[in-house]
mmCIF file of C-alpha atoms in Angstrom:
data_model
loop_
_atom_site.group_PDB
_atom_site.id
_atom_site.type_symbol
_atom_site.label_atom_id
_atom_site.label_comp_id
_atom_site.label_asym_id
_atom_site.label_seq_id
_atom_site.Cartn_x
_atom_site.Cartn_y
_atom_site.Cartn_z
ATOM 1 C CA MET A 1 80.272 90.894 104.682
ATOM 2 C CA THR A 2 76.602 90.258 105.388
ATOM 3 C CA PRO A 3 75.151 86.767 105.057
ATOM 4 C CA ASP A 4 73.291 87.890 101.904
ATOM 5 C CA THR A 5 76.490 89.108 100.227
ATOM 6 C CA VAL A 6 78.581 86.584 98.356
ATOM 7 C CA GLY A 7 82.099 87.560 97.354
ATOM 8 C CA PRO A 8 84.265 86.084 94.611
ATOM 9 C CA LEU A 9 85.094 83.042 96.776
ATOM 10 C CA SER A 10 82.079 81.208 98.192
ATOM 11 C CA ARG A 11 81.958 77.652 99.539
ATOM 12 C CA PRO A 12 78.833 77.114 101.639
ATOM 13 C CA VAL A 13 79.261 73.983 103.745
ATOM 14 C CA ALA A 14 76.431 72.161 105.498
ATOM 15 C CA VAL A 15 77.284 72.140 109.207
ATOM 16 C CA GLU A 16 75.504 68.847 109.904
ATOM 17 C CA ARG A 17 77.318 67.017 107.101
ATOM 18 C CA ALA A 18 80.733 68.430 108.066
ATOM 19 C CA LEU A 19 80.256 67.550 111.743
ATOM 20 C CA LYS A 20 79.177 63.983 110.917
ATOM 21 C CA ALA A 21 82.078 63.453 108.501
ATOM 22 C CA GLY A 22 84.585 64.699 111.065
ATOM 23 C CA GLN A 23 87.155 65.225 108.328
ATOM 24 C CA GLU A 24 89.154 68.234 107.276
ATOM 25 C CA VAL A 25 87.336 70.492 104.807
ATOM 26 C CA VAL A 26 89.621 72.043 102.182
ATOM 27 C CA VAL A 27 88.793 75.185 100.205
ATOM 28 C CA GLU A 28 91.038 75.832 97.210
ATOM 29 C CA ALA A 29 90.428 78.945 95.131
ATOM 30 C CA SER A 30 90.226 78.524 91.358
ATOM 31 C CA PRO A 31 92.296 80.744 89.028
ATOM 32 C CA GLU A 32 89.214 82.892 88.322
ATOM 33 C CA GLU A 33 88.462 83.297 92.041
ATOM 34 C CA ARG A 34 92.090 84.175 92.786
ATOM 35 C CA GLU A 35 92.080 86.762 89.997
ATOM 36 C CA ALA A 36 88.891 88.376 91.341
ATOM 37 C CA LEU A 37 90.248 88.417 94.911
ATOM 38 C CA ALA A 38 93.550 89.911 93.717
ATOM 39 C CA ARG A 39 91.572 92.734 92.074
ATOM 40 C CA ASP A 40 89.495 93.242 95.237
ATOM 41 C CA PHE A 41 92.595 93.348 97.473
ATOM 42 C CA GLY A 42 94.727 95.443 95.074
ATOM 43 C CA LEU A 43 97.326 92.696 94.572
ATOM 44 C CA PRO A 44 99.207 91.987 91.336
ATOM 45 C CA ALA A 45 98.408 88.271 91.736
ATOM 46 C CA ILE A 46 97.356 85.461 94.031
ATOM 47 C CA HIS A 47 99.239 82.356 92.882
ATOM 48 C CA SER A 48 97.550 79.943 95.290
ATOM 49 C CA LEU A 49 95.004 80.154 98.101
ATOM 50 C CA VAL A 50 93.985 77.227 100.307
ATOM 51 C CA GLY A 51 91.985 77.070 103.517
ATOM 52 C CA ARG A 52 91.986 73.889 105.637
ATOM 53 C CA TYR A 53 89.323 73.604 108.328
ATOM 54 C CA ARG A 54 88.033 71.327 111.073
ATOM 55 C CA PHE A 55 84.595 71.578 112.656
ATOM 56 C CA SER A 56 83.689 70.877 116.277
ATOM 57 C CA GLY A 57 80.619 71.594 118.365
ATOM 58 C CA SER A 58 76.967 71.223 117.441
ATOM 59 C CA LEU A 59 74.445 72.378 114.857
ATOM 60 C CA HIS A 60 73.716 75.460 116.993
ATOM 61 C CA ARG A 61 77.159 76.285 118.355
ATOM 62 C CA LEU A 62 80.106 75.587 116.059
ATOM 63 C CA GLN A 63 83.857 76.153 116.228
ATOM 64 C CA VAL A 64 85.897 76.235 113.012
ATOM 65 C CA THR A 65 89.677 75.965 113.321
ATOM 66 C CA GLY A 66 92.373 75.653 110.677
ATOM 67 C CA THR A 67 94.746 77.628 108.506
ATOM 68 C CA VAL A 68 94.671 79.815 105.425
ATOM 69 C CA GLU A 69 97.796 79.741 103.254
ATOM 70 C CA ALA A 70 98.488 81.766 100.139
ATOM 71 C CA ALA A 71 101.288 82.515 97.715
ATOM 72 C CA ILE A 72 100.822 86.079 96.512
ATOM 73 C CA ALA A 73 102.475 88.925 94.651
ATOM 74 C CA GLN A 74 102.496 92.313 96.359
ATOM 75 C CA THR A 75 103.772 95.730 95.332
ATOM 76 C CA CYS A 76 106.639 97.140 97.388
ATOM 77 C CA VAL A 77 105.701 100.495 98.935
ATOM 78 C CA VAL A 78 109.284 101.737 98.535
ATOM 79 C CA THR A 79 110.328 100.584 95.048
ATOM 80 C CA LEU A 80 106.823 100.041 93.596
ATOM 81 C CA GLU A 81 108.081 96.717 92.193
ATOM 82 C CA PRO A 82 106.045 93.532 92.507
ATOM 83 C CA PHE A 83 107.504 90.728 94.626
ATOM 84 C CA ASP A 84 106.332 87.313 95.767
ATOM 85 C CA SER A 85 105.488 86.509 99.364
ATOM 86 C CA THR A 86 103.411 84.112 101.420
ATOM 87 C CA VAL A 87 100.593 84.470 103.913
ATOM 88 C CA ARG A 88 99.752 81.982 106.655
ATOM 89 C CA GLU A 89 96.953 82.723 109.095
ATOM 90 C CA GLU A 90 95.582 80.568 111.908
ATOM 91 C CA VAL A 91 91.781 80.397 111.974
ATOM 92 C CA ASP A 92 89.671 79.985 115.109
ATOM 93 C CA VAL A 93 86.118 81.245 114.616
ATOM 94 C CA ASP A 94 82.912 80.555 116.504
ATOM 95 C CA PHE A 95 79.556 80.335 114.762
ATOM 96 C CA SER A 96 76.069 80.094 116.248
ATOM 97 C CA ALA A 97 72.448 80.001 115.200
ATOM 98 C CA PRO A 98 71.350 83.623 114.546
ATOM 99 C CA ASP A 99 68.732 83.566 117.315
ATOM 100 C CA ALA A 100 70.902 81.762 119.904
ATOM 101 C CA PHE A 101 71.407 84.936 121.961
ATOM 102 C CA ALA A 102 68.041 86.642 121.361
ATOM 103 C CA GLY A 103 66.636 88.230 124.522
ATOM 104 C CA THR A 104 69.796 87.734 126.584
ATOM 105 C CA PRO A 105 72.335 90.289 127.841
ATOM 106 C CA ALA A 106 74.814 88.659 125.438
ATOM 107 C CA GLU A 107 72.698 90.035 122.593
ATOM 108 C CA ASP A 108 74.565 93.373 122.869
ATOM 109 C CA ALA A 109 77.999 91.762 123.232
ATOM 110 C CA GLU A 110 80.158 90.486 120.421
ATOM 111 C CA ILE A 111 78.422 87.337 119.312
ATOM 112 C CA PRO A 112 79.697 84.578 117.030
ATOM 113 C CA ASP A 113 79.279 84.657 113.275
ATOM 114 C CA PRO A 114 75.884 83.312 112.178
ATOM 115 C CA ILE A 115 75.087 79.851 110.874
ATOM 116 C CA VAL A 116 72.757 80.670 107.981
ATOM 117 C CA ASN A 117 70.272 78.014 106.859
ATOM 118 C CA GLY A 118 72.445 75.327 108.474
ATOM 119 C CA ARG A 119 75.518 76.431 106.505
ATOM 120 C CA VAL A 120 78.722 78.398 106.952
ATOM 121 C CA ASP A 121 80.624 79.905 104.024
ATOM 122 C CA LEU A 122 84.224 78.699 104.218
ATOM 123 C CA GLY A 123 85.087 80.548 100.998
ATOM 124 C CA SER A 124 84.252 83.893 102.575
ATOM 125 C CA LEU A 125 86.147 82.847 105.695
ATOM 126 C CA THR A 126 89.194 81.988 103.555
ATOM 127 C CA ALA A 127 89.086 85.382 101.796
ATOM 128 C CA GLU A 128 88.615 87.185 105.133
ATOM 129 C CA PHE A 129 91.666 85.568 106.725
ATOM 130 C CA LEU A 130 93.753 86.205 103.606
ATOM 131 C CA ALA A 131 92.828 89.889 103.906
ATOM 132 C CA LEU A 132 93.762 89.873 107.606
ATOM 133 C CA GLY A 133 97.175 88.383 106.786
ATOM 134 C CA LEU A 134 98.138 90.959 104.145
ATOM 135 C CA ASP A 135 100.843 93.439 105.104
ATOM 136 C CA PRO A 136 99.327 96.905 104.546
ATOM 137 C CA TYR A 137 102.800 98.332 103.766
ATOM 138 C CA PRO A 138 104.658 95.511 102.024
ATOM 139 C CA ARG A 139 108.374 95.872 101.387
ATOM 140 C CA LYS A 140 110.444 93.779 99.072
ATOM 141 C CA PRO A 141 112.951 91.743 101.099
ATOM 142 C CA GLY A 142 116.104 93.760 101.774
ATOM 143 C CA VAL A 143 114.534 97.113 100.868
ATOM 144 C CA ALA A 144 114.457 99.916 103.423
ATOM 145 C CA PHE A 145 113.112 103.433 103.053
ATOM 146 C CA GLU A 146 115.885 106.017 102.885
ATOM 147 C CA PRO A 147 114.922 109.703 102.789
ATOM 148 C CA PRO A 148 116.673 111.655 100.013
ATOM 149 C CA PRO A 149 119.983 113.211 101.181
ATOM 150 C CA GLY A 150 119.837 116.878 102.164
ATOM 151 C CA ASP A 151 116.104 116.807 102.734
ATOM 152 C CA GLU A 152 115.967 117.828 106.350
ATOM 153 C CA PRO A 153 112.412 117.675 107.590
ATOM 154 C CA GLU A 154 111.187 121.119 108.530
ATOM 155 C CA ASN A 155 110.797 121.625 112.238
ATOM 156 C CA PRO A 156 107.102 122.196 112.911
ATOM 157 C CA PHE A 157 108.064 124.871 115.471
ATOM 158 C CA ALA A 158 110.271 126.863 113.068
ATOM 159 C CA GLY A 159 107.430 129.310 112.393
ATOM 160 C CA LEU A 160 106.991 129.962 116.127
ATOM 161 C CA LYS A 161 110.711 130.641 116.472
ATOM 162 C CA ASN A 162 110.480 133.250 113.701
ATOM 163 C CA LEU A 163 107.562 134.929 115.472
ATOM 164 C CA LYS A 164 109.542 135.012 118.731
ATOM 165 C CA ASP A 165 112.584 136.518 116.957
ATOM 166 C CA GLU A 166 110.397 139.301 115.453
ATOM 167 C CA ALA A 167 108.950 140.274 118.833
#
């Protein structure tokens, strides 16, 4: 997501204020935000979504640590039934002023996320870490994929064997 793009969950936080306060910053998604994120992520529902963060560093070089926790509903890839599950992701992200690495060899390397106008968007960070924590192939607890009986997978070399037998 580019700094100009704001998703359904946005909580810009002033870096200076957060550093001075030295307290945990909590981002809790509203029902409307959770509904929009569920649509974006293809989930039946997001029941709760909370990010808890701590700031350390300076106005030009910032480290954000914390956790993102969510109670969600997912669709089982085997039974296609919805089921409830949880997501918990550890967060450890570095931010820097956009021009902090200008003109240096580090400019081409992976650089930290930008601090834009003295702010970082903890809402976007919360949504990003929720997305990272989602199982791409969720299965309802206790469900395993069983191929239908009698369906032997065709050997990919069966056609070559037939050609060899004809020769």
